[in-house]
PDB file of C-alpha atoms in Angstrom:
ATOM      1  CA  MET A   3      25.302  -1.885   6.726  1.00 48.00           C
ATOM      2  CA  ASN A   4      28.028   0.764   7.384  1.00 49.00           C
ATOM      3  CA  PRO A   5      31.351  -1.080   6.964  1.00 51.00           C
ATOM      4  CA  ASN A   6      33.024   1.115   9.583  1.00 60.00           C
ATOM      5  CA  LEU A   7      30.303   0.190  12.258  1.00 80.00           C
ATOM      6  CA  ILE A   8      31.759  -1.627  15.317  1.00 88.00           C
ATOM      7  CA  ILE A   9      30.069  -4.932  15.788  1.00 90.00           C
ATOM      8  CA  PRO A  10      29.131  -5.262  19.567  1.00 91.00           C
ATOM      9  CA  VAL A  11      30.083  -8.045  22.069  1.00 93.00           C
ATOM     10  CA  GLY A  12      27.514 -10.823  22.013  1.00 92.00           C
ATOM     11  CA  THR A  13      26.699 -10.611  18.273  1.00 93.00           C
ATOM     12  CA  GLN A  14      26.600 -14.044  16.606  1.00 92.00           C
ATOM     13  CA  VAL A  15      28.806 -14.250  13.616  1.00 92.00           C
ATOM     14  CA  VAL A  16      29.751 -16.791  10.792  1.00 92.00           C
ATOM     15  CA  SER A  17      33.380 -17.060   9.788  1.00 92.00           C
ATOM     16  CA  ARG A  18      34.150 -16.544   6.184  1.00 91.00           C
ATOM     17  CA  ILE A  19      37.359 -18.279   6.142  1.00 93.00           C
ATOM     18  CA  GLU A  20      38.837 -21.531   7.607  1.00 94.00           C
ATOM     19  CA  VAL A  21      40.906 -21.071  10.776  1.00 94.00           C
ATOM     20  CA  LYS A  22      43.909 -23.410  11.622  1.00 93.00           C
ATOM     21  CA  ASN A  23      46.050 -23.450  14.823  1.00 92.00           C
ATOM     22  CA  LYS A  24      49.684 -23.679  15.086  1.00 90.00           C
ATOM     23  CA  HIS A  25      49.740 -27.376  14.426  1.00 91.00           C
ATOM     24  CA  ASN A  26      47.893 -26.908  11.022  1.00 93.00           C
ATOM     25  CA  GLU A  27      44.657 -28.193  12.444  1.00 92.00           C
ATOM     26  CA  VAL A  28      41.239 -26.839  11.464  1.00 94.00           C
ATOM     27  CA  ILE A  29      39.880 -25.308  14.632  1.00 93.00           C
ATOM     28  CA  CYS A  30      37.096 -23.305  12.747  1.00 93.00           C
ATOM     29  CA  PRO A  31      35.766 -24.366   9.375  1.00 92.00           C
ATOM     30  CA  GLN A  32      34.505 -21.813   6.692  1.00 92.00           C
ATOM     31  CA  GLY A  33      30.960 -21.161   7.881  1.00 89.00           C
ATOM     32  CA  GLY A  34      31.800 -21.876  11.586  1.00 90.00           C
ATOM     33  CA  VAL A  35      29.464 -19.900  14.021  1.00 93.00           C
ATOM     34  CA  GLY A  36      30.873 -18.099  17.243  1.00 94.00           C
ATOM     35  CA  VAL A  37      29.979 -15.027  19.299  1.00 95.00           C
ATOM     36  CA  ILE A  38      32.071 -11.933  19.557  1.00 95.00           C
ATOM     37  CA  ILE A  39      33.600 -11.654  23.114  1.00 95.00           C
ATOM     38  CA  ASN A  40      35.933  -8.661  22.502  1.00 93.00           C
ATOM     39  CA  SER A  41      35.393  -5.822  19.983  1.00 93.00           C
ATOM     40  CA  PRO A  42      38.033  -3.443  18.902  1.00 91.00           C
ATOM     41  CA  ILE A  43      37.930   0.412  19.054  1.00 85.00           C
ATOM     42  CA  ASP A  44      38.007   0.376  15.211  1.00 81.00           C
ATOM     43  CA  ASN A  45      37.740  -2.070  12.325  1.00 78.00           C
ATOM     44  CA  SER A  46      41.508  -1.750  11.572  1.00 80.00           C
ATOM     45  CA  TYR A  47      42.001  -4.093  14.522  1.00 87.00           C
ATOM     46  CA  ALA A  48      40.644  -7.804  14.980  1.00 92.00           C
ATOM     47  CA  TYR A  49      37.746  -9.188  16.766  1.00 95.00           C
ATOM     48  CA  LYS A  50      38.109 -11.992  19.437  1.00 95.00           C
ATOM     49  CA  ILE A  51      35.313 -14.562  18.758  1.00 95.00           C
ATOM     50  CA  ARG A  52      34.190 -17.698  20.996  1.00 95.00           C
ATOM     51  CA  LEU A  53      33.180 -20.636  18.909  1.00 93.00           C
ATOM     52  CA  SER A  54      30.284 -23.262  19.825  1.00 87.00           C
ATOM     53  CA  ASN A  55      33.013 -25.392  21.176  1.00 90.00           C
ATOM     54  CA  ASP A  56      34.380 -22.637  23.436  1.00 92.00           C
ATOM     55  CA  VAL A  57      37.578 -22.363  21.388  1.00 93.00           C
ATOM     56  CA  GLU A  58      38.514 -18.665  20.979  1.00 94.00           C
ATOM     57  CA  ILE A  59      39.747 -17.264  17.540  1.00 95.00           C
ATOM     58  CA  ILE A  60      40.845 -13.946  16.251  1.00 94.00           C
ATOM     59  CA  LEU A  61      39.170 -12.538  12.876  1.00 94.00           C
ATOM     60  CA  ASN A  62      39.404  -9.321  11.093  1.00 91.00           C
ATOM     61  CA  ARG A  63      36.202  -7.618  10.170  1.00 89.00           C
ATOM     62  CA  HIS A  64      36.321  -8.647   6.522  1.00 86.00           C
ATOM     63  CA  GLU A  65      36.836 -12.247   7.613  1.00 91.00           C
ATOM     64  CA  PHE A  66      33.235 -12.888   9.214  1.00 91.00           C
ATOM     65  CA  SER A  67      29.654 -11.952   8.577  1.00 88.00           C
ATOM     66  CA  ILE A  68      26.809 -11.344  10.982  1.00 88.00           C
ATOM     67  CA  ARG A  69      24.821 -14.475  11.305  1.00 86.00           C
ATOM     68  CA  LYS A  70      21.291 -12.846  10.483  1.00 80.00           C
ATOM     69  CA  GLN A  71      22.662 -11.224   7.397  1.00 77.00           C
ATOM     70  CA  TYR A  72      24.528 -14.245   6.296  1.00 71.00           C
ATOM     71  CA  GLN A  73      21.211 -16.300   6.431  1.00 67.00           C
ATOM     72  CA  LYS A  74      19.465 -13.574   4.412  1.00 67.00           C
ATOM     73  CA  GLN A  75      22.134 -12.991   1.707  1.00 63.00           C
ATOM     74  CA  GLY A  76      20.693 -15.282  -0.961  1.00 58.00           C
ATOM     75  CA  LEU A  77      17.365 -13.683  -0.577  1.00 57.00           C
ATOM     76  CA  GLN A  78      18.779 -10.228  -0.532  1.00 55.00           C
ATOM     77  CA  ASN A  79      20.647 -10.972  -3.847  1.00 52.00           C
ATOM     78  CA  ALA A  80      17.292 -12.236  -5.420  1.00 53.00           C
ATOM     79  CA  SER A  81      15.518  -9.333  -4.204  1.00 52.00           C
ATOM     80  CA  ASP A  82      17.987  -7.049  -5.703  1.00 54.00           C
ATOM     81  CA  MET A  83      17.251  -9.012  -9.006  1.00 53.00           C
ATOM     82  CA  LEU A  84      13.568  -8.575  -8.580  1.00 56.00           C
ATOM     83  CA  ALA A  85      14.053  -4.807  -8.162  1.00 57.00           C
ATOM     84  CA  GLU A  86      15.794  -4.592 -11.494  1.00 56.00           C
ATOM     85  CA  LEU A  87      12.683  -5.841 -13.082  1.00 69.00           C
ATOM     86  CA  ASN A  88      10.234  -3.045 -14.497  1.00 79.00           C
ATOM     87  CA  LEU A  89       7.385  -4.346 -12.678  1.00 87.00           C
ATOM     88  CA  TYR A  90       5.235  -1.528 -14.410  1.00 89.00           C
ATOM     89  CA  ASP A  91       5.456  -3.641 -17.657  1.00 90.00           C
ATOM     90  CA  TYR A  92       2.836  -5.891 -15.913  1.00 93.00           C
ATOM     91  CA  VAL A  93       0.341  -3.089 -15.588  1.00 96.00           C
ATOM     92  CA  ILE A  94      -3.075  -4.322 -16.905  1.00 97.00           C
ATOM     93  CA  TYR A  95      -5.284  -1.187 -15.898  1.00 98.00           C
ATOM     94  CA  ARG A  96      -4.383   2.385 -15.623  1.00 97.00           C
ATOM     95  CA  CYS A  97      -7.013   4.919 -14.889  1.00 97.00           C
ATOM     96  CA  VAL A  98      -7.172   8.610 -13.717  1.00 95.00           C
ATOM     97  CA  VAL A  99      -8.904   9.379 -10.496  1.00 95.00           C
ATOM     98  CA  GLY A 100      -8.832  12.268  -8.074  1.00 91.00           C
ATOM     99  CA  SER A 101      -9.665  15.823  -8.749  1.00 90.00           C
ATOM    100  CA  LYS A 102      -9.686  15.448 -12.639  1.00 91.00           C
ATOM    101  CA  ALA A 103     -11.850  12.538 -12.590  1.00 92.00           C
ATOM    102  CA  PHE A 104     -14.119  14.169  -9.896  1.00 93.00           C
ATOM    103  CA  GLY A 105     -14.481  17.433 -12.151  1.00 89.00           C
ATOM    104  CA  LEU A 106     -13.005  19.354  -9.147  1.00 89.00           C
ATOM    105  CA  ASP A 107      -9.514  20.077 -10.552  1.00 85.00           C
ATOM    106  CA  GLN A 108      -7.975  23.267 -10.890  1.00 81.00           C
ATOM    107  CA  GLU A 109      -5.058  24.731 -13.195  1.00 79.00           C
ATOM    108  CA  ASN A 110      -2.401  23.270 -10.951  1.00 81.00           C
ATOM    109  CA  SER A 111      -4.143  20.033 -10.145  1.00 83.00           C
ATOM    110  CA  ASP A 112      -2.022  16.630 -10.568  1.00 87.00           C
ATOM    111  CA  THR A 113      -2.952  13.824 -12.710  1.00 91.00           C
ATOM    112  CA  ASP A 114      -3.520  10.844 -10.286  1.00 93.00           C
ATOM    113  CA  LEU A 115      -2.964   7.520 -11.997  1.00 95.00           C
ATOM    114  CA  ARG A 116      -4.189   4.427 -10.298  1.00 97.00           C
ATOM    115  CA  GLY A 117      -4.752   0.838 -11.390  1.00 97.00           C
ATOM    116  CA  ILE A 118      -3.676  -2.869 -11.306  1.00 98.00           C
ATOM    117  CA  TYR A 119      -0.577  -4.831 -12.123  1.00 96.00           C
ATOM    118  CA  LEU A 120      -0.465  -8.547 -12.655  1.00 96.00           C
ATOM    119  CA  PRO A 121       2.895 -10.335 -12.744  1.00 92.00           C
ATOM    120  CA  PRO A 122       3.629 -13.691 -14.374  1.00 92.00           C
ATOM    121  CA  ALA A 123       2.860 -16.650 -12.267  1.00 90.00           C
ATOM    122  CA  ASP A 124       6.351 -17.837 -12.080  1.00 86.00           C
ATOM    123  CA  LEU A 125       7.416 -14.468 -10.524  1.00 85.00           C
ATOM    124  CA  HIS A 126       4.529 -14.585  -8.109  1.00 84.00           C
ATOM    125  CA  TRP A 127       5.065 -18.164  -6.860  1.00 86.00           C
ATOM    126  CA  SER A 128       8.767 -17.380  -6.490  1.00 80.00           C
ATOM    127  CA  LEU A 129      10.534 -17.455  -3.020  1.00 77.00           C
ATOM    128  CA  TYR A 130      10.852 -13.580  -3.256  1.00 74.00           C
ATOM    129  CA  GLY A 131       7.454 -12.781  -3.775  1.00 78.00           C
ATOM    130  CA  ILE A 132       6.084  -9.456  -5.124  1.00 86.00           C
ATOM    131  CA  PRO A 133       4.992  -6.078  -3.772  1.00 89.00           C
ATOM    132  CA  GLU A 134       1.312  -5.572  -2.979  1.00 92.00           C
ATOM    133  CA  GLN A 135       1.610  -2.127  -4.724  1.00 92.00           C
ATOM    134  CA  LEU A 136       3.880  -0.183  -6.979  1.00 92.00           C
ATOM    135  CA  GLU A 137       4.187   3.537  -6.189  1.00 90.00           C
ATOM    136  CA  ASN A 138       5.819   6.375  -8.031  1.00 86.00           C
ATOM    137  CA  GLN A 139       5.131   9.611  -5.988  1.00 81.00           C
ATOM    138  CA  ASP A 140       6.978  11.852  -8.724  1.00 80.00           C
ATOM    139  CA  ASN A 141       4.410  10.611 -11.395  1.00 81.00           C
ATOM    140  CA  GLN A 142       1.417  10.349  -8.796  1.00 84.00           C
ATOM    141  CA  GLU A 143       0.961   6.729  -9.870  1.00 93.00           C
ATOM    142  CA  CYS A 144      -0.149   3.680  -7.729  1.00 95.00           C
ATOM    143  CA  TYR A 145      -0.925   0.188  -8.915  1.00 96.00           C
ATOM    144  CA  TRP A 146      -2.299  -2.612  -6.765  1.00 97.00           C
ATOM    145  CA  GLU A 147      -1.388  -6.190  -7.344  1.00 97.00           C
ATOM    146  CA  PHE A 148      -4.594  -7.927  -8.733  1.00 97.00           C
ATOM    147  CA  GLN A 149      -5.309  -9.858  -5.454  1.00 97.00           C
ATOM    148  CA  LYS A 150      -4.570  -6.808  -3.417  1.00 97.00           C
ATOM    149  CA  PHE A 151      -7.064  -4.687  -5.498  1.00 98.00           C
ATOM    150  CA  ILE A 152      -9.778  -7.240  -5.194  1.00 98.00           C
ATOM    151  CA  ILE A 153      -9.592  -7.488  -1.596  1.00 97.00           C
ATOM    152  CA  LEU A 154      -9.638  -3.853  -1.043  1.00 97.00           C
ATOM    153  CA  ALA A 155     -12.549  -3.700  -3.437  1.00 98.00           C
ATOM    154  CA  LEU A 156     -14.416  -6.143  -1.449  1.00 98.00           C
ATOM    155  CA  LYS A 157     -13.934  -4.115   1.574  1.00 97.00           C
ATOM    156  CA  ALA A 158     -15.425  -1.245  -0.081  1.00 97.00           C
ATOM    157  CA  ASN A 159     -12.257   0.961  -0.170  1.00 97.00           C
ATOM    158  CA  PRO A 160     -13.354   4.282  -1.820  1.00 96.00           C
ATOM    159  CA  ASN A 161     -10.197   4.662  -3.877  1.00 95.00           C
ATOM    160  CA  ILE A 162     -10.536   1.114  -5.282  1.00 97.00           C
ATOM    161  CA  LEU A 163     -14.295   1.630  -6.227  1.00 98.00           C
ATOM    162  CA  GLU A 164     -13.479   4.802  -7.912  1.00 97.00           C
ATOM    163  CA  CYS A 165     -11.019   3.103 -10.118  1.00 97.00           C
ATOM    164  CA  LEU A 166     -13.646   0.592 -11.105  1.00 98.00           C
ATOM    165  CA  TYR A 167     -15.930   3.446 -12.077  1.00 97.00           C
ATOM    166  CA  THR A 168     -13.908   6.145 -13.332  1.00 96.00           C
ATOM    167  CA  PRO A 169     -14.611   7.054 -17.065  1.00 95.00           C
ATOM    168  CA  LEU A 170     -11.007   8.097 -17.585  1.00 96.00           C
ATOM    169  CA  VAL A 171      -9.358   4.947 -18.625  1.00 97.00           C
ATOM    170  CA  GLU A 172      -5.773   5.163 -20.141  1.00 96.00           C
ATOM    171  CA  LYS A 173      -4.864   1.538 -20.475  1.00 97.00           C
ATOM    172  CA  ILE A 174      -7.070  -1.876 -20.140  1.00 97.00           C
ATOM    173  CA  THR A 175      -6.254  -5.355 -21.079  1.00 97.00           C
ATOM    174  CA  PRO A 176      -8.843  -8.164 -21.642  1.00 97.00           C
ATOM    175  CA  ILE A 177      -8.345  -9.289 -17.903  1.00 97.00           C
ATOM    176  CA  ALA A 178      -8.856  -5.904 -16.596  1.00 98.00           C
ATOM    177  CA  GLU A 179     -12.089  -5.473 -19.152  1.00 98.00           C
ATOM    178  CA  ASN A 180     -13.440  -8.774 -17.404  1.00 97.00           C
ATOM    179  CA  LEU A 181     -13.080  -7.202 -13.981  1.00 98.00           C
ATOM    180  CA  LEU A 182     -14.725  -4.002 -15.003  1.00 98.00           C
ATOM    181  CA  ALA A 183     -17.461  -5.949 -16.509  1.00 98.00           C
ATOM    182  CA  ASN A 184     -18.250  -7.430 -13.003  1.00 98.00           C
ATOM    183  CA  GLN A 185     -17.743  -4.183 -11.223  1.00 98.00           C
ATOM    184  CA  LYS A 186     -21.170  -4.486  -9.506  1.00 97.00           C
ATOM    185  CA  ILE A 187     -20.184  -7.567  -7.549  1.00 98.00           C
ATOM    186  CA  PHE A 188     -18.059  -5.553  -5.237  1.00 98.00           C
ATOM    187  CA  LEU A 189     -20.869  -3.085  -4.267  1.00 98.00           C
ATOM    188  CA  SER A 190     -22.583  -3.946  -1.013  1.00 98.00           C
ATOM    189  CA  GLN A 191     -24.028  -2.469   2.216  1.00 97.00           C
ATOM    190  CA  LEU A 192     -20.401  -2.377   3.499  1.00 97.00           C
ATOM    191  CA  VAL A 193     -20.117   0.934   1.707  1.00 97.00           C
ATOM    192  CA  TYR A 194     -22.175   2.573   4.553  1.00 97.00           C
ATOM    193  CA  GLN A 195     -19.764   1.288   7.263  1.00 95.00           C
ATOM    194  CA  THR A 196     -16.551   2.062   5.324  1.00 95.00           C
ATOM    195  CA  TYR A 197     -17.394   5.487   4.100  1.00 96.00           C
ATOM    196  CA  ASN A 198     -19.412   6.554   7.111  1.00 93.00           C
ATOM    197  CA  GLY A 199     -16.688   5.462   9.473  1.00 92.00           C
ATOM    198  CA  TYR A 200     -13.810   7.161   7.682  1.00 94.00           C
ATOM    199  CA  VAL A 201     -15.704  10.459   7.283  1.00 94.00           C
ATOM    200  CA  ILE A 202     -16.772  10.349  11.092  1.00 93.00           C
ATOM    201  CA  SER A 203     -13.136   9.912  12.165  1.00 94.00           C
ATOM    202  CA  GLN A 204     -11.709  12.448   9.884  1.00 94.00           C
ATOM    203  CA  PHE A 205     -14.145  15.158  10.928  1.00 92.00           C
ATOM    204  CA  LYS A 206     -13.351  14.503  14.534  1.00 92.00           C
ATOM    205  CA  LYS A 207      -9.557  15.058  13.774  1.00 93.00           C
ATOM    206  CA  MET A 208     -10.471  18.299  11.943  1.00 91.00           C
ATOM    207  CA  GLU A 209     -12.535  19.575  14.787  1.00 90.00           C
ATOM    208  CA  GLN A 210      -9.596  18.955  16.996  1.00 92.00           C
ATOM    209  CA  ASP A 211      -7.297  20.855  14.639  1.00 90.00           C
ATOM    210  CA  LEU A 212      -9.795  23.688  14.555  1.00 88.00           C
ATOM    211  CA  ARG A 213      -9.612  23.822  18.393  1.00 90.00           C
ATOM    212  CA  ASN A 214      -5.893  23.378  18.625  1.00 90.00           C
ATOM    213  CA  GLN A 215      -4.747  25.165  15.444  1.00 90.00           C
ATOM    214  CA  GLY A 216      -7.595  27.163  14.329  1.00 87.00           C
ATOM    215  CA  THR A 217      -7.388  25.812  10.930  1.00 88.00           C
ATOM    216  CA  ILE A 218      -8.298  22.722   8.720  1.00 89.00           C
ATOM    217  CA  ARG A 219      -7.388  21.254   5.401  1.00 92.00           C
ATOM    218  CA  PRO A 220     -10.189  22.560   3.150  1.00 93.00           C
ATOM    219  CA  LYS A 221      -9.372  20.421   0.359  1.00 93.00           C
ATOM    220  CA  HIS A 222      -9.748  17.238   2.709  1.00 94.00           C
ATOM    221  CA  ALA A 223     -12.933  18.555   4.031  1.00 95.00           C
ATOM    222  CA  MET A 224     -14.372  18.800   0.398  1.00 95.00           C
ATOM    223  CA  HIS A 225     -13.507  15.416  -0.286  1.00 95.00           C
ATOM    224  CA  LEU A 226     -15.128  14.043   2.826  1.00 96.00           C
ATOM    225  CA  ILE A 227     -18.387  15.594   1.886  1.00 96.00           C
ATOM    226  CA  ARG A 228     -17.906  14.235  -1.649  1.00 96.00           C
ATOM    227  CA  LEU A 229     -17.467  10.897  -0.193  1.00 96.00           C
ATOM    228  CA  LEU A 230     -20.813  11.102   1.613  1.00 97.00           C
ATOM    229  CA  LEU A 231     -22.580  12.145  -1.444  1.00 97.00           C
ATOM    230  CA  SER A 232     -21.031   9.296  -3.322  1.00 97.00           C
ATOM    231  CA  GLY A 233     -21.956   6.758  -0.703  1.00 97.00           C
ATOM    232  CA  ILE A 234     -25.516   7.854  -0.691  1.00 97.00           C
ATOM    233  CA  THR A 235     -25.687   7.527  -4.527  1.00 97.00           C
ATOM    234  CA  ILE A 236     -24.162   4.013  -4.228  1.00 98.00           C
ATOM    235  CA  LEU A 237     -26.838   2.774  -1.863  1.00 98.00           C
ATOM    236  CA  LYS A 238     -29.521   4.372  -3.726  1.00 97.00           C
ATOM    237  CA  GLU A 239     -28.704   3.679  -7.483  1.00 97.00           C
ATOM    238  CA  GLY A 240     -26.131   0.846  -7.293  1.00 97.00           C
ATOM    239  CA  TYR A 241     -23.181   2.538  -8.993  1.00 97.00           C
ATOM    240  CA  VAL A 242     -20.269   4.739  -7.889  1.00 97.00           C
ATOM    241  CA  PRO A 243     -20.526   8.372  -9.087  1.00 95.00           C
ATOM    242  CA  VAL A 244     -17.125   9.710  -9.838  1.00 94.00           C
ATOM    243  CA  LYS A 245     -17.797  12.888 -11.475  1.00 90.00           C
ATOM    244  CA  ILE A 246     -19.659  15.105  -9.119  1.00 86.00           C
ATOM    245  CA  GLU A 247     -21.254  17.725 -11.471  1.00 84.00           C
ATOM    246  CA  GLN A 248     -24.465  18.573  -9.441  1.00 90.00           C
ATOM    247  CA  TYR A 249     -22.442  19.652  -6.290  1.00 94.00           C
ATOM    248  CA  ARG A 250     -19.567  21.009  -8.053  1.00 93.00           C
ATOM    249  CA  GLU A 251     -20.019  24.784  -6.780  1.00 95.00           C
ATOM    250  CA  GLU A 252     -20.824  23.888  -3.298  1.00 96.00           C
ATOM    251  CA  LEU A 253     -17.683  21.421  -2.946  1.00 95.00           C
ATOM    252  CA  LEU A 254     -15.402  23.989  -4.609  1.00 94.00           C
ATOM    253  CA  ALA A 255     -16.665  26.660  -1.947  1.00 95.00           C
ATOM    254  CA  ILE A 256     -15.604  24.323   0.750  1.00 95.00           C
ATOM    255  CA  ARG A 257     -12.080  23.980  -0.771  1.00 94.00           C
ATOM    256  CA  ASN A 258     -11.977  27.802  -1.620  1.00 93.00           C
ATOM    257  CA  GLU A 259     -12.958  28.482   2.245  1.00 93.00           C
ATOM    258  CA  SER A 260     -15.992  30.537   1.079  1.00 95.00           C
ATOM    259  CA  MET A 261     -18.211  28.150   2.937  1.00 95.00           C
ATOM    260  CA  PRO A 262     -18.112  28.617   6.695  1.00 93.00           C
ATOM    261  CA  TRP A 263     -17.138  25.626   8.950  1.00 92.00           C
ATOM    262  CA  GLN A 264     -20.442  25.689  10.626  1.00 93.00           C
ATOM    263  CA  GLU A 265     -22.410  25.357   7.203  1.00 95.00           C
ATOM    264  CA  VAL A 266     -19.822  22.639   6.130  1.00 94.00           C
ATOM    265  CA  ASN A 267     -20.438  20.697   9.394  1.00 93.00           C
ATOM    266  CA  LYS A 268     -24.264  21.047   9.083  1.00 95.00           C
ATOM    267  CA  TRP A 269     -24.117  19.637   5.601  1.00 96.00           C
ATOM    268  CA  ARG A 270     -22.078  16.729   6.764  1.00 95.00           C
ATOM    269  CA  LEU A 271     -24.485  15.853   9.566  1.00 95.00           C
ATOM    270  CA  ASP A 272     -27.449  16.174   7.179  1.00 97.00           C
ATOM    271  CA  LEU A 273     -25.687  13.878   4.779  1.00 96.00           C
ATOM    272  CA  HIS A 274     -24.949  11.319   7.365  1.00 95.00           C
ATOM    273  CA  GLN A 275     -28.792  11.197   7.896  1.00 96.00           C
ATOM    274  CA  LYS A 276     -29.526  10.764   4.318  1.00 97.00           C
ATOM    275  CA  PHE A 277     -26.886   7.982   4.236  1.00 97.00           C
ATOM    276  CA  SER A 278     -28.570   6.368   6.935  1.00 96.00           C
ATOM    277  CA  ASP A 279     -32.001   6.466   5.400  1.00 97.00           C
ATOM    278  CA  SER A 280     -30.382   5.208   2.115  1.00 97.00           C
ATOM    279  CA  LEU A 281     -29.056   2.196   3.944  1.00 96.00           C
ATOM    280  CA  SER A 282     -32.521   1.299   5.205  1.00 96.00           C
ATOM    281  CA  ASN A 283     -34.052   1.380   1.756  1.00 95.00           C
ATOM    282  CA  THR A 284     -30.983  -0.053  -0.381  1.00 97.00           C
ATOM    283  CA  SER A 285     -31.392  -2.907  -2.704  1.00 97.00           C
ATOM    284  CA  LEU A 286     -27.540  -3.645  -2.548  1.00 98.00           C
ATOM    285  CA  PRO A 287     -26.717  -6.984  -0.696  1.00 97.00           C
ATOM    286  CA  GLU A 288     -25.401  -7.059   2.797  1.00 97.00           C
ATOM    287  CA  ARG A 289     -22.037  -8.390   1.537  1.00 97.00           C
ATOM    288  CA  PRO A 290     -20.185  -8.383  -1.877  1.00 97.00           C
ATOM    289  CA  ASP A 291     -19.794 -11.492  -3.779  1.00 98.00           C
ATOM    290  CA  TYR A 292     -16.861 -13.233  -2.576  1.00 97.00           C
ATOM    291  CA  GLU A 293     -17.253 -16.162  -4.668  1.00 98.00           C
ATOM    292  CA  LYS A 294     -17.491 -14.407  -7.946  1.00 98.00           C
ATOM    293  CA  ALA A 295     -14.526 -12.217  -6.972  1.00 98.00           C
ATOM    294  CA  ASN A 296     -12.496 -15.438  -6.019  1.00 97.00           C
ATOM    295  CA  ALA A 297     -13.233 -16.820  -9.517  1.00 98.00           C
ATOM    296  CA  LEU A 298     -12.171 -13.708 -11.202  1.00 98.00           C
ATOM    297  CA  LEU A 299      -8.853 -13.935  -9.340  1.00 97.00           C
ATOM    298  CA  ILE A 300      -8.219 -17.565 -10.162  1.00 96.00           C
ATOM    299  CA  GLU A 301      -9.160 -16.903 -13.753  1.00 97.00           C
ATOM    300  CA  ALA A 302      -6.738 -14.109 -13.919  1.00 96.00           C
ATOM    301  CA  ARG A 303      -3.807 -16.216 -12.248  1.00 95.00           C
ATOM    302  CA  LYS A 304      -4.359 -18.920 -14.684  1.00 95.00           C
ATOM    303  CA  ALA A 305      -3.851 -16.633 -17.428  1.00 94.00           C
ATOM    304  CA  MET A 306      -0.439 -15.645 -16.280  1.00 93.00           C
ATOM    305  CA  VAL A 307       1.123 -19.193 -16.329  1.00 91.00           C
ATOM    306  CA  PHE A 308       3.287 -19.293 -19.255  1.00 78.00           C
TER     307      PHE A 308
END
């Protein structure tokens, strides 16, 4: 908090010092709680505070803490300690996704790194918890905590499923190898709802952009078409196609804006129909294998108990 900020009247505070009256009697112990009833014009002057027993005292700004911050102080200190740890040391799986994995990269394309991290059990079980994901925008990196990754995979999140199937793997530990060996348990008919729903909503937004601004994001449109192509293959063949070689020229034509919008939209509608037809004939289960996914999570957690 800004040390020069004036604390307003009505704020509950905690005394950092013991306060005595002129008879040397303690009228406010260290840790006593009160409410500010008069704030100064700046922090070089004192605050008037009324205690819970209606006794009024005078404290300077450095002599009290705001109660809400005081209660969180220990947790904040520990959170700072957690921040000092290099959680990237616990990455168990690192892979390349995005344009380079799809075979749609250009000379200036970034290398998108994704994966999983799995911290030690005592860190995971601690009061302070762990972040669900680690992100480093400068390096185009993102790592999901193991449980978060599994939950997203069970929901047929496209980014996560592509992590499970990309051929470009940079780091993999035995725990991650076991997960990839069971990658098929995450494939289900939920792919249809997740992929289809996202594409429909995004194309609706692009049509609005086209009407209001006269332009769209061609790279985004390309990836939405790629997503439909991927979804169709998943339902038909039971795996996630990451590298899209067969449709590379057409997809790049969308990104380079050499394919007219009407043609892009027509292709999209045709793919939606093929997607629906694939759903009717898929051999994938209605839902993923939650039981097996849970067993994988528990097994990984046990492995991190030292």
